[in-house]
Short mmCIF file of C-alpha atoms in Angstrom, two decimals:
data_model
loop_
_atom_site.label_atom_id
_atom_site.label_comp_id
_atom_site.label_asym_id
_atom_site.label_seq_id
_atom_site.Cartn_x
_atom_site.Cartn_y
_atom_site.Cartn_z
CA MET A 1 -2.55 -20.72 9.10
CA ARG A 2 0.38 -20.95 6.70
CA LEU A 3 0.59 -18.55 3.79
CA ASP A 4 3.17 -18.71 1.01
CA VAL A 5 3.17 -15.46 -0.94
CA MET A 6 4.40 -15.81 -4.51
CA ARG A 7 5.98 -13.23 -6.80
CA GLY A 8 3.42 -11.13 -8.62
CA GLU A 9 0.60 -11.64 -6.13
CA LYS A 10 -1.33 -8.57 -5.04
CA ILE A 11 -2.90 -9.36 -1.69
CA ALA A 12 -5.43 -7.07 -0.04
CA ILE A 13 -5.53 -7.39 3.76
CA ILE A 14 -9.03 -6.49 4.85
CA GLY A 15 -11.17 -6.49 7.98
CA GLN A 16 -12.80 -4.09 10.41
CA ASN A 17 -10.86 -1.36 12.19
CA GLY A 18 -8.86 -2.61 15.14
CA VAL A 19 -8.19 -6.18 13.97
CA GLY A 20 -4.48 -5.49 13.46
CA LYS A 21 -4.10 -5.03 9.71
CA SER A 22 -1.62 -2.14 9.89
CA SER A 23 0.18 -3.82 12.78
CA LEU A 24 0.66 -6.92 10.63
CA LEU A 25 2.32 -4.84 7.91
CA LYS A 26 4.67 -3.33 10.48
CA ALA A 27 5.41 -6.65 12.18
CA ILE A 28 6.53 -8.36 8.96
CA GLN A 29 9.06 -5.55 8.55
CA ASN A 30 10.30 -5.89 12.15
CA LEU A 31 9.05 -2.39 12.94
CA ILE A 32 7.07 -3.79 15.88
CA PRO A 33 7.24 -7.21 17.59
CA LEU A 34 5.25 -10.05 16.06
CA GLN A 35 2.61 -11.17 18.57
CA SER A 36 2.67 -14.81 17.46
CA GLY A 37 3.86 -17.01 14.62
CA HIS A 38 6.79 -16.21 12.37
CA PHE A 39 7.59 -15.07 8.84
CA GLU A 40 10.50 -15.43 6.45
CA TRP A 41 11.34 -13.38 3.40
CA GLY A 42 13.00 -14.84 0.31
CA GLN A 43 16.69 -14.10 -0.21
CA LYS A 44 16.22 -11.56 -2.99
CA VAL A 45 13.26 -9.72 -1.49
CA LYS A 46 13.58 -5.96 -1.19
CA THR A 47 10.59 -4.32 0.48
CA THR A 48 9.50 -0.72 0.24
CA TYR A 49 6.83 0.63 2.60
CA TYR A 50 4.09 3.24 2.31
CA GLU A 51 3.01 4.35 5.79
CA GLN A 52 -0.43 5.98 5.72
CA GLU A 53 0.49 9.04 7.81
CA ASN A 54 3.83 9.51 6.01
CA ARG A 55 5.70 10.01 9.28
CA GLN A 56 8.93 9.05 7.51
CA LEU A 57 8.91 12.39 5.69
CA HIS A 58 10.61 15.48 7.15
CA PRO A 59 8.16 18.40 7.49
CA GLU A 60 10.86 21.08 7.23
CA LYS A 61 12.34 19.80 3.97
CA THR A 62 11.01 20.82 0.59
CA ALA A 63 9.47 18.11 -1.54
CA ILE A 64 12.39 18.16 -3.94
CA ASN A 65 14.98 18.01 -1.14
CA GLU A 66 13.13 15.17 0.58
CA ILE A 67 14.02 13.07 -2.44
CA TRP A 68 17.36 14.68 -3.30
CA ASP A 69 18.76 14.07 0.20
CA ARG A 70 17.88 10.38 -0.10
CA PHE A 71 19.26 10.05 -3.63
CA PRO A 72 22.05 12.69 -3.81
CA ASN A 73 23.51 11.40 -7.08
CA MET A 74 20.43 12.43 -9.03
CA TYR A 75 20.31 15.62 -11.08
CA GLU A 76 17.64 18.20 -10.28
CA VAL A 77 15.86 17.54 -13.56
CA GLU A 78 15.67 13.84 -12.68
CA VAL A 79 14.16 14.61 -9.29
CA ARG A 80 11.64 16.97 -10.87
CA ASN A 81 10.79 14.32 -13.48
CA ILE A 82 10.09 11.66 -10.84
CA LEU A 83 7.88 14.12 -8.96
CA GLY A 84 6.13 14.94 -12.21
CA ARG A 85 5.37 11.26 -12.70
CA VAL A 86 3.40 11.31 -9.44
CA LEU A 87 1.63 14.51 -10.53
CA LEU A 88 3.60 16.94 -8.35
CA SER A 89 5.13 19.75 -10.40
CA GLY A 90 5.76 23.48 -10.72
CA ASP A 91 6.28 25.51 -7.56
CA ASP A 92 4.80 22.69 -5.46
CA VAL A 93 8.11 20.82 -5.54
CA TYR A 94 9.70 23.68 -3.56
CA LYS A 95 7.07 23.71 -0.83
CA LYS A 96 7.95 22.32 2.59
CA VAL A 97 6.57 18.86 3.16
CA GLY A 98 4.77 20.09 6.29
CA SER A 99 2.80 22.61 4.23
CA LEU A 100 1.73 20.11 1.57
CA SER A 101 -1.73 18.59 1.55
CA GLY A 102 -2.17 14.97 2.56
CA GLY A 103 -2.45 13.99 -1.09
CA GLU A 104 0.72 15.87 -2.02
CA ARG A 105 2.67 14.25 0.81
CA ALA A 106 1.43 10.88 -0.41
CA LYS A 107 2.79 11.69 -3.87
CA VAL A 108 6.24 12.47 -2.42
CA ALA A 109 6.17 9.14 -0.59
CA PHE A 110 5.20 7.32 -3.80
CA ALA A 111 8.06 9.00 -5.65
CA ILE A 112 10.50 7.73 -3.02
CA MET A 113 9.06 4.23 -3.34
CA MET A 114 9.56 4.31 -7.10
CA LEU A 115 13.22 5.19 -6.63
CA GLU A 116 13.75 2.52 -3.98
CA ARG A 117 12.83 -0.08 -6.61
CA GLY A 118 11.53 -2.72 -4.21
CA ASN A 119 10.22 -6.01 -5.52
CA VAL A 120 7.67 -6.18 -2.68
CA LEU A 121 5.47 -3.14 -2.04
CA ILE A 122 3.87 -2.86 1.41
CA LEU A 123 1.09 -0.26 1.35
CA ASP A 124 -0.99 0.93 4.28
CA GLU A 125 -4.14 2.75 3.09
CA PRO A 126 -2.44 4.23 0.00
CA THR A 127 -5.56 5.98 -1.35
CA ASN A 128 -6.59 7.79 1.85
CA HIS A 129 -5.44 11.26 0.79
CA LEU A 130 -5.62 10.97 -2.99
CA ASP A 131 -8.08 12.66 -5.32
CA ILE A 132 -9.67 10.78 -8.22
CA VAL A 133 -6.83 11.60 -10.63
CA GLY A 134 -4.25 10.48 -8.08
CA LYS A 135 -6.12 7.23 -7.42
CA GLU A 136 -6.37 6.47 -11.12
CA ALA A 137 -2.63 7.10 -11.59
CA LEU A 138 -1.83 4.84 -8.63
CA GLU A 139 -4.13 2.08 -9.91
CA GLU A 140 -2.47 2.21 -13.33
CA ALA A 141 1.01 2.04 -11.80
CA LEU A 142 0.16 -0.86 -9.49
CA ASN A 143 -1.63 -2.84 -12.20
CA GLY A 144 1.51 -2.57 -14.31
CA TYR A 145 3.80 -3.53 -11.44
CA THR A 146 5.28 -7.03 -11.81
CA GLY A 147 6.42 -7.52 -8.21
CA THR A 148 4.43 -8.50 -5.14
CA ILE A 149 2.04 -6.16 -3.32
CA LEU A 150 0.69 -6.50 0.21
CA PHE A 151 -1.76 -3.74 1.01
CA VAL A 152 -4.35 -2.63 3.54
CA SER A 153 -7.31 -0.65 2.25
CA HIS A 154 -10.95 0.10 3.01
CA ASP A 155 -11.50 1.40 -0.53
CA ARG A 156 -13.57 -1.37 -2.14
CA TYR A 157 -13.20 0.01 -5.66
CA PHE A 158 -9.42 0.17 -5.28
CA ILE A 159 -9.32 -3.38 -3.88
CA LYS A 160 -11.40 -4.63 -6.81
CA LYS A 161 -9.02 -3.00 -9.28
CA ILE A 162 -5.78 -4.24 -7.70
CA ALA A 163 -6.18 -7.38 -5.58
CA THR A 164 -5.56 -10.84 -7.00
CA ALA A 165 -6.14 -12.39 -3.55
CA ILE A 166 -7.71 -11.46 -0.21
CA LEU A 167 -6.50 -12.02 3.35
CA HIS A 168 -9.48 -11.43 5.63
CA ILE A 169 -8.94 -10.88 9.36
CA ASP A 170 -11.97 -11.09 11.63
CA MET A 171 -12.58 -9.45 15.03
CA GLN A 172 -11.16 -12.48 16.83
CA GLY A 173 -7.90 -12.16 14.92
CA ASN A 174 -8.52 -15.18 12.72
CA ALA A 175 -7.12 -14.86 9.21
CA VAL A 176 -8.47 -16.61 6.12
CA TYR A 177 -6.79 -16.45 2.71
CA TYR A 178 -8.90 -16.34 -0.45
CA PRO A 179 -6.93 -16.94 -3.69
CA PHE A 180 -9.18 -14.72 -5.80
CA GLY A 181 -10.20 -11.09 -6.18
CA TYR A 182 -12.61 -8.97 -4.17
CA GLU A 183 -15.75 -9.51 -6.23
CA GLN A 184 -15.57 -13.29 -5.79
CA PHE A 185 -14.74 -12.78 -2.12
CA ASP A 186 -17.80 -10.55 -1.70
CA ASP A 187 -20.03 -13.10 -3.44
CA ASP A 188 -18.59 -15.83 -1.21
CA GLN A 189 -19.30 -13.80 1.95
CA GLN A 190 -22.87 -13.03 0.87
CA GLN A 191 -23.50 -16.71 0.17
CA LYS A 192 -22.19 -17.64 3.63
CA GLU A 193 -24.49 -15.06 5.22
CA LYS A 194 -27.48 -16.49 3.34
CA GLU A 195 -26.63 -20.00 4.45
CA ALA A 196 -26.21 -18.86 8.07
CA SER A 197 -29.52 -16.95 8.12
CA PRO A 198 -32.54 -18.82 9.54
CA CYS A 199 -35.22 -19.66 7.03
CA THR A 200 -38.45 -17.70 7.37
CA MET A 201 -41.86 -18.78 6.17
#
């Protein structure tokens, strides 16, 4: 299939575990080889990537230094403010990344993404470690984001809130693009199942 992704689209990549959703996100960033086909980014595209296990973070650095070392021209108050925007504040900013909870590490990663100012966000299971407050803050931020989002998630509520389109990958690796949100996709799938079911008397 051919898929042209336009600015402002928010595409949820969904399917069962093991179909290659996370691998697709990595392949389009040249982090792993593409198994087949090809892709091409626009000239002004700048991607920023959220990796679900946050392996790009350094466990021995404090949360504040994780950001400060990447953006050394910032003042401490600016770094603390950006961490505050992702709901990480107080003494928590001086904790080592390795001692933070999964949700707190996710917040550090989101703060870095905000500072990278990409116009294409690539998100792999961004809600996995977040509490309800964190999810709501992320949903609000992504709904207000004017760039393009490609994301993998199993969180149906999150997909409903964010996605403007669905890319569904089945167990055979076939991908189908649906240019509408999750609720219409779900209705479409249920209708297909009804049509495929044998009639009973």
